[in-house]
Amino acid sequence: MLIIPFMTLLVPAHSHAWGIESRIEALVSRMTLEEKLGQMSQGGLPDRVTPALRDLIRRGRLGSVFGYGSPAVRAELQRIATKESRLGIPLIIGNDVIHGWITGFPIPLAQAASWDPKLVQDCSRVAGRESAADGIQWTFSPMMDIARDPRWGRIAEGYGEDPYLAGRMAVATVRGYQGASLAAPDSIAACGKHFVGYGAAEGGRDYNSTWIPETVLRDVYLKPFQATKEAGIASFMSAFNAINGVPASANPLTLRKILRDEWKFDGFVVSDFTAVHELIEHGIASSGAEAARKAIQAGVDMEMISDDYSRNGRALVESGQLDRKLIDDSVRNILRVKFRLGLFDGRPQGLPKTRPAPTSTTLALSNKLAQEGLVLLKNERGALPFPRSIGRIAVIGALANSKEDQLGCWAAADPLTSVTPLEALRARLGSGNVVFASGEPAVVAKPDNGPGGWDRFLRKALTDKSHAGFPAAIETARKADVVLLFLGEKRDFSGEASSRSSLDLPGAQADLVAEIAKLGKPMIVVIMAGRPLTFHESARKMDAILYAWHGGPMAGPAIVDTLFGDRVPSGKLPVTFPRTVGQVPIYYDHLNTGRPPGQTGPAAVDHYRSKYLDIEFTPEYPFGFGLSYTTFHYSKTRVSRSHAPQGGHLTVSAEVTNAGGLAGDEVVQLYTHQRSASIARPVRELKGFQRVHLMPGETRTVSFELSTRDLAFTNSNMRFVTEPGRFEAWISPDSVSGQPGTFEVGR
Ligand code: BGC
């Protein structure tokens, strides 16, 4: 459908910014206050065009809808806005395109495990194209909340614990959605969320308060957002949480001072779902009017779902409580993105005759990303890859054959597009060589429809220790030469409002491991989950562990091809895996303390050290860790100069050798540490990474260019500075190993 709105006739289309600005001014000057407040309001979840909705849009009272409706509904709403409203201002139609749309992709945490921004960009390009064709112009993605607490279920939706890695992934995702030009009909606007600090929820409990020193806020939590701002992201979403007592959706420091004044962001900010109205529950507003005032003053341009802006905006302005200019600014920010999207200039509304289906090309991309995100955590006695003739395999665990669960939380893709590991194995080996048991009771409980029924169901599923499915599973395992066990989380165990107090394998899974181990057969374990899990005791009984997250529709073939060695695992952890939930928060870029514990040397036996009595202080698996079927050796790290002046550059390099017998990819990582500065610096900080492919026996010099600017941090005066001093640099396979080189940065 071609939209030819009246504005196109009044003002010629310009790609220049000033062209857009003058068109915005022309339009704003004609808008009534109600129409302005309408632009600042987003209506929700229409699955059909109701008379009430039609009326609101016709009267210019909604600037956006967020719709799970059909493409036809979306096209009709857009038609009403552009053809039947007084000013013909198009809607911006948003949706949660989180990890794929028609073609599903792995959950973002799994994407981060690939450490392959180029591939992530290619995949989000597909998601952008598919959703644009479906009449969507704006996605509420990427989520780039730094998460250092795996109890928080939304860790699944982001890129893990590190600001640099998360920033690279978020930028790649934005570039994929937004394409070369936002105005291209197959581009959609990205929305970076949740601004900001949401992942630091106390106790890992969703929506909970966060307490974040401003230095950490700037250098950790805000970093990926800043990177996407630099990359031209169109919008941000303000978060649910309070930061140091001030809700993120009415926070003048983050939204006004940092985002607008310092970063000069000129797109728009939408609140999270009813987050404006929730300012009342937070306890910083006593009415919807006060909530609207505080949110607008702080810089939330558009209100999602709740309607405090449209209800109270006029009274706030007329009583002098709210400066009209702030409303105009918000409207400008929203219109700017609509112009950039080409919505005023005949951007097609999508609406293909038949809904596009995933293609072999898009599924191949999904498969590749799922494969690159697989992290091999353990592989003893060459358990993997499987030999070509492996005999009979017993596949145990419902997750081996769940088309829904492998898609993960926030999946938009049709589960029928999923190929499960069991299906992929049977296709490869023939059904006769693969025996299967779910390990679960024959009749699996379903949620009841009563209030709280869904939560009761999830709690039971997570805590039920029933062994009812064990006899069949053990019988099945007995018949086979090898046991391939699928453990982990159903998709609803992670994601929004899915916090857990325990990170252990759900239900009776650890008991199942113990029972099957008694058979003495090789036990290969694939863990699918939306978060790091703790399985310290069970791991000892396993010969190999492949961490597969929720890998999307092609998780099955990606896992099976990897188990058989057609592909060599290369994923690395984007988040630290604790030994037990009691170590949380645990992350690699912590400070040293005055009494660091040690694994060797005198610190290892000194009682008065920062450690635990009952468990090692180290994680189960560190950030950046992941094994391969081949072995990579790293030389000592070299630095091109021992002294760099401020503003200077140096090259950090190391030789990486594939010392094993298989070709494979290795994700080579660069970390630095400043030994002494005005405030304590993390023991290591990730500054770069490269995925390199090495043939057996091949040695490659892997180099990184480092500027002294890359070593800057926010000091106690909130200035972003590189302080002179001594530094160490590691080129290493993970965040804990490697032999550092050293250098000095001058004044
Ligand atoms: C979530 C957002 C999401 C929005 C719309 C909220 O509950 O926090 O991430 O984009 O709903 O679905």
Tab-separated table of N, CA and C in Angstrom, residues 373-495:
chain	number	residue	atom	x	y	z
A	373	GLY	N	27.123	-20.394	18.930
A	373	GLY	CA	26.862	-20.067	20.329
A	373	GLY	C	26.978	-21.265	21.269
A	374	LEU	N	27.194	-22.451	20.720
A	374	LEU	CA	27.322	-23.639	21.582
A	374	LEU	C	28.645	-23.569	22.330
A	375	VAL	N	28.582	-23.756	23.634
A	375	VAL	CA	29.807	-23.669	24.424
A	375	VAL	C	30.119	-25.048	25.006
A	376	LEU	N	31.277	-25.558	24.638
A	376	LEU	CA	31.722	-26.857	25.164
A	376	LEU	C	32.386	-26.593	26.519
A	377	LEU	N	31.760	-27.104	27.575
A	377	LEU	CA	32.260	-26.809	28.927
A	377	LEU	C	33.169	-27.925	29.446
A	378	LYS	N	32.951	-29.117	28.958
A	378	LYS	CA	33.745	-30.239	29.453
A	378	LYS	C	33.809	-31.277	28.345
A	379	ASN	N	34.961	-31.938	28.234
A	379	ASN	CA	35.086	-33.008	27.235
A	379	ASN	C	36.208	-33.922	27.678
A	380	GLU	N	35.862	-34.986	28.379
A	380	GLU	CA	36.904	-35.856	28.926
A	380	GLU	C	37.054	-37.124	28.117
A	381	ARG	N	38.282	-37.593	28.105
A	381	ARG	CA	38.613	-38.836	27.397
A	381	ARG	C	38.080	-38.814	25.967
A	382	GLY	N	38.129	-37.666	25.342
A	382	GLY	CA	37.706	-37.567	23.940
A	382	GLY	C	36.280	-38.028	23.711
A	383	ALA	N	35.409	-37.779	24.683
A	383	ALA	CA	34.015	-38.235	24.549
A	383	ALA	C	33.358	-37.643	23.305
A	384	LEU	N	33.735	-36.424	22.995
A	384	LEU	CA	33.212	-35.770	21.790
A	384	LEU	C	34.378	-35.392	20.903
A	385	PRO	N	34.226	-35.326	19.610
A	385	PRO	CA	32.996	-35.674	18.889
A	385	PRO	C	32.749	-37.180	18.890
A	386	PHE	N	31.499	-37.537	18.655
A	386	PHE	CA	31.147	-38.952	18.545
A	386	PHE	C	31.901	-39.562	17.376
A	387	PRO	N	32.290	-40.806	17.524
A	387	PRO	CA	32.838	-41.479	16.340
A	387	PRO	C	31.728	-41.693	15.306
A	388	ARG	N	32.136	-41.892	14.065
A	388	ARG	CA	31.127	-42.051	12.993
A	388	ARG	C	30.189	-43.219	13.303
A	389	SER	N	30.784	-44.338	13.719
A	389	SER	CA	29.892	-45.457	14.057
A	389	SER	C	29.812	-45.518	15.573
A	390	ILE	N	28.702	-45.093	16.042
A	390	ILE	CA	28.609	-44.891	17.488
A	390	ILE	C	27.753	-45.947	18.166
A	391	GLY	N	27.088	-46.769	17.403
A	391	GLY	CA	26.190	-47.738	18.013
A	391	GLY	C	24.856	-47.101	18.300
A	392	ARG	N	24.261	-47.546	19.377
A	392	ARG	CA	22.922	-47.046	19.659
A	392	ARG	C	22.968	-45.925	20.706
A	393	ILE	N	22.234	-44.882	20.442
A	393	ILE	CA	22.219	-43.735	21.364
A	393	ILE	C	20.884	-43.690	22.112
A	394	ALA	N	20.967	-43.552	23.428
A	394	ALA	CA	19.747	-43.295	24.206
A	394	ALA	C	19.657	-41.790	24.427
A	395	VAL	N	18.591	-41.213	23.935
A	395	VAL	CA	18.374	-39.779	24.145
A	395	VAL	C	17.380	-39.645	25.297
A	396	ILE	N	17.805	-38.975	26.347
A	396	ILE	CA	16.954	-38.850	27.532
A	396	ILE	C	16.703	-37.370	27.802
A	397	GLY	N	15.455	-37.040	28.073
A	397	GLY	CA	15.139	-35.656	28.449
A	397	GLY	C	14.141	-35.031	27.489
A	398	ALA	N	13.091	-34.448	28.067
A	398	ALA	CA	12.027	-33.872	27.234
A	398	ALA	C	12.545	-32.745	26.347
A	399	LEU	N	13.603	-32.068	26.804
A	399	LEU	CA	14.109	-30.943	26.012
A	399	LEU	C	14.734	-31.394	24.685
A	400	ALA	N	15.001	-32.685	24.559
A	400	ALA	CA	15.539	-33.188	23.288
A	400	ALA	C	14.508	-33.099	22.186
A	401	ASN	N	13.258	-32.977	22.590
A	401	ASN	CA	12.226	-33.026	21.559
A	401	ASN	C	11.099	-32.034	21.842
A	402	SER	N	11.465	-30.823	22.160
A	402	SER	CA	10.442	-29.811	22.424
A	402	SER	C	10.628	-28.639	21.474
A	403	LYS	N	9.763	-28.582	20.485
A	403	LYS	CA	9.876	-27.532	19.468
A	403	LYS	C	9.692	-26.143	20.072
A	404	GLU	N	8.872	-26.048	21.133
A	404	GLU	CA	8.643	-24.735	21.758
A	404	GLU	C	9.843	-24.321	22.596
A	405	ASP	N	10.283	-25.244	23.451
A	405	ASP	CA	11.288	-24.834	24.428
A	405	ASP	C	12.584	-24.364	23.788
A	406	GLN	N	13.005	-24.989	22.719
A	406	GLN	CA	14.285	-24.599	22.130
A	406	GLN	C	14.229	-23.187	21.537
A	407	LEU	N	13.013	-22.683	21.299
A	407	LEU	CA	12.886	-21.320	20.761
A	407	LEU	C	13.198	-20.269	21.821
A	408	GLY	N	13.007	-20.613	23.109
A	408	GLY	CA	13.331	-19.669	24.174
A	408	GLY	C	12.230	-18.653	24.422
A	409	CYS	N	12.475	-17.795	25.422
A	409	CYS	CA	11.487	-16.781	25.784
A	409	CYS	C	11.342	-15.766	24.640
A	410	TRP	N	10.238	-15.089	24.590
A	410	TRP	CA	9.960	-14.048	23.591
A	410	TRP	C	10.084	-14.564	22.156
A	411	ALA	N	9.791	-15.836	21.957
A	411	ALA	CA	9.922	-16.344	20.590
A	411	ALA	C	8.711	-15.915	19.770
A	412	ALA	N	8.965	-15.400	18.586
A	412	ALA	CA	7.873	-15.047	17.687
A	412	ALA	C	7.680	-16.134	16.636
A	413	ALA	N	8.718	-16.920	16.406
A	413	ALA	CA	8.674	-17.900	15.316
A	413	ALA	C	7.682	-19.023	15.634
A	414	ASP	N	7.152	-19.600	14.598
A	414	ASP	CA	6.228	-20.719	14.725
A	414	ASP	C	7.011	-21.964	15.175
A	415	PRO	N	6.592	-22.601	16.269
A	415	PRO	CA	7.313	-23.795	16.736
A	415	PRO	C	7.400	-24.893	15.662
A	416	LEU	N	6.469	-24.852	14.710
A	416	LEU	CA	6.538	-25.879	13.661
A	416	LEU	C	7.788	-25.729	12.806
A	417	THR	N	8.437	-24.580	12.868
A	417	THR	CA	9.673	-24.407	12.093
A	417	THR	C	10.884	-25.011	12.818
A	418	SER	N	10.669	-25.447	14.061
A	418	SER	CA	11.793	-25.998	14.828
A	418	SER	C	12.123	-27.423	14.394
A	419	VAL	N	13.402	-27.703	14.334
A	419	VAL	CA	13.868	-29.085	14.186
A	419	VAL	C	14.532	-29.441	15.509
A	420	THR	N	14.003	-30.430	16.192
A	420	THR	CA	14.540	-30.751	17.516
A	420	THR	C	15.792	-31.614	17.380
A	421	PRO	N	16.594	-31.667	18.434
A	421	PRO	CA	17.761	-32.548	18.400
A	421	PRO	C	17.373	-34.007	18.132
A	422	LEU	N	16.268	-34.439	18.718
A	422	LEU	CA	15.869	-35.836	18.495
A	422	LEU	C	15.546	-36.073	17.019
A	423	GLU	N	14.837	-35.137	16.431
A	423	GLU	CA	14.520	-35.272	14.998
A	423	GLU	C	15.797	-35.280	14.160
A	424	ALA	N	16.717	-34.388	14.516
A	424	ALA	CA	17.960	-34.305	13.740
A	424	ALA	C	18.782	-35.590	13.899
A	425	LEU	N	18.773	-36.135	15.102
A	425	LEU	CA	19.522	-37.385	15.331
A	425	LEU	C	18.917	-38.546	14.555
A	426	ARG	N	17.602	-38.619	14.590
A	426	ARG	CA	16.937	-39.710	13.866
A	426	ARG	C	17.181	-39.577	12.372
A	427	ALA	N	17.163	-38.340	11.895
A	427	ALA	CA	17.397	-38.133	10.465
A	427	ALA	C	18.812	-38.584	10.112
A	428	ARG	N	19.709	-38.419	11.046
A	428	ARG	CA	21.099	-38.745	10.750
A	428	ARG	C	21.384	-40.238	10.883
A	429	LEU	N	20.867	-40.823	11.951
A	429	LEU	CA	21.253	-42.201	12.272
A	429	LEU	C	20.201	-43.241	11.912
A	430	GLY	N	19.006	-42.768	11.599
A	430	GLY	CA	17.910	-43.714	11.401
A	430	GLY	C	17.254	-43.993	12.747
A	431	SER	N	15.941	-44.152	12.723
A	431	SER	CA	15.200	-44.259	13.978
A	431	SER	C	15.637	-45.444	14.815
A	432	GLY	N	16.045	-46.538	14.152
A	432	GLY	CA	16.404	-47.755	14.886
A	432	GLY	C	17.591	-47.563	15.826
A	433	ASN	N	18.432	-46.605	15.523
A	433	ASN	CA	19.638	-46.425	16.335
A	433	ASN	C	19.489	-45.387	17.435
A	434	VAL	N	18.294	-44.835	17.529
A	434	VAL	CA	18.070	-43.784	18.524
A	434	VAL	C	16.868	-44.174	19.376
A	435	VAL	N	17.088	-44.360	20.664
A	435	VAL	CA	15.953	-44.636	21.550
A	435	VAL	C	15.756	-43.425	22.452
A	436	PHE	N	14.517	-43.178	22.823
A	436	PHE	CA	14.214	-41.920	23.527
A	436	PHE	C	13.304	-42.138	24.728
A	437	ALA	N	13.606	-41.428	25.785
A	437	ALA	CA	12.677	-41.351	26.927
A	437	ALA	C	12.769	-39.943	27.494
A	438	SER	N	11.634	-39.417	27.921
A	438	SER	CA	11.643	-38.025	28.409
A	438	SER	C	12.207	-37.919	29.819
A	439	GLY	N	12.153	-39.006	30.586
A	439	GLY	CA	12.584	-38.934	31.980
A	439	GLY	C	11.550	-38.275	32.877
A	440	GLU	N	10.434	-37.901	32.273
A	440	GLU	CA	9.390	-37.230	33.047
A	440	GLU	C	8.221	-38.185	33.261
A	441	PRO	N	7.362	-37.888	34.242
A	441	PRO	CA	6.169	-38.710	34.428
A	441	PRO	C	5.362	-38.775	33.137
A	442	ALA	N	4.652	-39.900	32.929
A	442	ALA	CA	3.907	-40.086	31.677
A	442	ALA	C	2.897	-38.958	31.481
A	443	VAL	N	2.234	-38.564	32.563
A	443	VAL	CA	1.277	-37.469	32.435
A	443	VAL	C	1.912	-36.215	33.035
A	444	VAL	N	2.175	-35.245	32.191
A	444	VAL	CA	2.833	-34.028	32.665
A	444	VAL	C	1.755	-33.016	33.047
A	445	ALA	N	1.935	-32.393	34.227
A	445	ALA	CA	0.926	-31.451	34.736
A	445	ALA	C	0.750	-30.267	33.795
A	446	LYS	N	-0.460	-29.750	33.755
A	446	LYS	CA	-0.761	-28.557	32.944
A	446	LYS	C	-1.171	-27.429	33.900
A	447	PRO	N	-1.018	-26.175	33.473
A	447	PRO	CA	-1.446	-25.097	34.374
A	447	PRO	C	-2.958	-25.105	34.561
A	448	ASP	N	-3.403	-24.793	35.769
A	448	ASP	CA	-4.845	-24.647	35.961
A	448	ASP	C	-5.235	-23.218	35.597
A	449	ASN	N	-6.520	-23.016	35.370
A	449	ASN	CA	-6.961	-21.701	34.878
A	449	ASN	C	-7.242	-20.697	35.976
A	450	GLY	N	-7.113	-21.105	37.219
A	450	GLY	CA	-7.432	-20.199	38.329
A	450	GLY	C	-6.414	-19.081	38.441
A	451	PRO	N	-6.726	-18.082	39.272
A	451	PRO	CA	-5.758	-16.997	39.479
A	451	PRO	C	-4.443	-17.574	40.008
A	452	GLY	N	-3.343	-17.130	39.447
A	452	GLY	CA	-2.033	-17.628	39.881
A	452	GLY	C	-1.701	-19.012	39.347
A	453	GLY	N	-2.570	-19.531	38.465
A	453	GLY	CA	-2.380	-20.900	37.975
A	453	GLY	C	-1.066	-21.083	37.222
A	454	TRP	N	-0.708	-20.077	36.466
A	454	TRP	CA	0.519	-20.170	35.666
A	454	TRP	C	1.752	-20.242	36.587
A	455	ASP	N	1.757	-19.383	37.607
A	455	ASP	CA	2.892	-19.399	38.532
A	455	ASP	C	2.945	-20.705	39.329
A	456	ARG	N	1.761	-21.205	39.719
A	456	ARG	CA	1.749	-22.504	40.441
A	456	ARG	C	2.356	-23.595	39.569
A	457	PHE	N	1.988	-23.556	38.300
A	457	PHE	CA	2.486	-24.562	37.362
A	457	PHE	C	4.012	-24.479	37.233
A	458	LEU	N	4.507	-23.249	37.058
A	458	LEU	CA	5.956	-23.090	36.881
A	458	LEU	C	6.702	-23.501	38.151
A	459	ARG	N	6.150	-23.136	39.297
A	459	ARG	CA	6.840	-23.491	40.537
A	459	ARG	C	6.896	-25.005	40.700
A	460	LYS	N	5.794	-25.646	40.372
A	460	LYS	CA	5.784	-27.108	40.489
A	460	LYS	C	6.805	-27.713	39.531
A	461	ALA	N	6.805	-27.205	38.307
A	461	ALA	CA	7.723	-27.762	37.309
A	461	ALA	C	9.183	-27.581	37.753
A	462	LEU	N	9.459	-26.478	38.425
A	462	LEU	CA	10.840	-26.205	38.835
A	462	LEU	C	11.252	-26.992	40.071
A	463	THR	N	10.282	-27.331	40.893
A	463	THR	CA	10.646	-27.901	42.194
A	463	THR	C	10.223	-29.357	42.360
A	464	ASP	N	9.475	-29.871	41.396
A	464	ASP	CA	8.961	-31.236	41.525
A	464	ASP	C	10.105	-32.255	41.466
A	465	LYS	N	10.227	-33.052	42.494
A	465	LYS	CA	11.340	-34.029	42.534
A	465	LYS	C	10.870	-35.425	42.152
A	466	SER	N	9.727	-35.514	41.500
A	466	SER	CA	9.182	-36.840	41.179
A	466	SER	C	10.152	-37.678	40.335
A	467	HIS	N	10.284	-38.930	40.720
A	467	HIS	CA	11.123	-39.864	39.957
A	467	HIS	C	10.272	-40.753	39.057
A	468	ALA	N	9.019	-40.392	38.882
A	468	ALA	CA	8.099	-41.291	38.183
A	468	ALA	C	8.573	-41.640	36.773
A	469	GLY	N	9.295	-40.736	36.138
A	469	GLY	CA	9.738	-41.030	34.778
A	469	GLY	C	11.082	-41.759	34.721
A	470	PHE	N	11.675	-42.000	35.882
A	470	PHE	CA	13.034	-42.564	35.875
A	470	PHE	C	13.110	-44.000	35.338
A	471	PRO	N	12.197	-44.896	35.790
A	471	PRO	CA	12.360	-46.292	35.340
A	471	PRO	C	12.417	-46.408	33.818
A	472	ALA	N	11.529	-45.713	33.139
A	472	ALA	CA	11.520	-45.799	31.670
A	472	ALA	C	12.818	-45.229	31.103
A	473	ALA	N	13.307	-44.138	31.709
A	473	ALA	CA	14.537	-43.520	31.211
A	473	ALA	C	15.724	-44.461	31.426
A	474	ILE	N	15.769	-45.096	32.579
A	474	ILE	CA	16.905	-45.986	32.869
A	474	ILE	C	16.855	-47.217	31.968
A	475	GLU	N	15.651	-47.706	31.758
A	475	GLU	CA	15.483	-48.848	30.862
A	475	GLU	C	15.968	-48.483	29.452
A	476	THR	N	15.625	-47.307	29.019
A	476	THR	CA	16.030	-46.841	27.685
A	476	THR	C	17.556	-46.703	27.622
A	477	ALA	N	18.117	-46.122	28.651
A	477	ALA	CA	19.572	-45.921	28.672
A	477	ALA	C	20.296	-47.265	28.655
A	478	ARG	N	19.734	-48.230	29.356
A	478	ARG	CA	20.359	-49.556	29.440
A	478	ARG	C	20.522	-50.193	28.058
A	479	LYS	N	19.588	-49.874	27.166
A	479	LYS	CA	19.589	-50.500	25.835
A	479	LYS	C	20.641	-49.905	24.904
A	480	ALA	N	21.303	-48.826	25.337
A	480	ALA	CA	22.153	-48.084	24.394
A	480	ALA	C	23.626	-48.170	24.760
A	481	ASP	N	24.458	-47.768	23.810
A	481	ASP	CA	25.905	-47.735	24.056
A	481	ASP	C	26.326	-46.406	24.677
A	482	VAL	N	25.594	-45.372	24.333
A	482	VAL	CA	25.926	-44.024	24.804
A	482	VAL	C	24.637	-43.346	25.272
A	483	VAL	N	24.750	-42.569	26.349
A	483	VAL	CA	23.580	-41.811	26.788
A	483	VAL	C	23.783	-40.342	26.448
A	484	LEU	N	22.819	-39.794	25.754
A	484	LEU	CA	22.839	-38.372	25.423
A	484	LEU	C	21.692	-37.731	26.197
A	485	LEU	N	22.074	-36.973	27.205
A	485	LEU	CA	21.086	-36.467	28.148
A	485	LEU	C	20.828	-34.988	27.880
A	486	PHE	N	19.571	-34.639	27.745
A	486	PHE	CA	19.209	-33.219	27.565
A	486	PHE	C	18.622	-32.687	28.863
A	487	LEU	N	19.306	-31.701	29.422
A	487	LEU	CA	18.879	-31.121	30.697
A	487	LEU	C	18.664	-29.629	30.516
A	488	GLY	N	18.106	-29.017	31.573
A	488	GLY	CA	18.014	-27.556	31.557
A	488	GLY	C	16.618	-27.042	31.771
A	489	GLU	N	16.367	-25.910	31.117
A	489	GLU	CA	15.149	-25.157	31.411
A	489	GLU	C	14.170	-25.154	30.250
A	490	LYS	N	12.899	-25.289	30.611
A	490	LYS	CA	11.860	-25.013	29.631
A	490	LYS	C	11.903	-23.511	29.332
A	491	ARG	N	11.278	-23.123	28.239
A	491	ARG	CA	11.464	-21.723	27.847
A	491	ARG	C	10.849	-20.740	28.840
A	492	ASP	N	9.819	-21.167	29.549
A	492	ASP	CA	9.166	-20.236	30.471
A	492	ASP	C	9.882	-20.112	31.805
A	493	PHE	N	10.959	-20.831	31.970
A	493	PHE	CA	11.713	-20.712	33.218
A	493	PHE	C	12.625	-19.475	33.206
A	494	SER	N	12.809	-18.876	32.038
A	494	SER	CA	13.583	-17.637	31.991
A	494	SER	C	12.784	-16.613	31.193
A	495	GLY	N	13.290	-15.398	31.145
A	495	GLY	CA	12.556	-14.320	30.500
A	495	GLY	C	11.906	-13.430	31.560
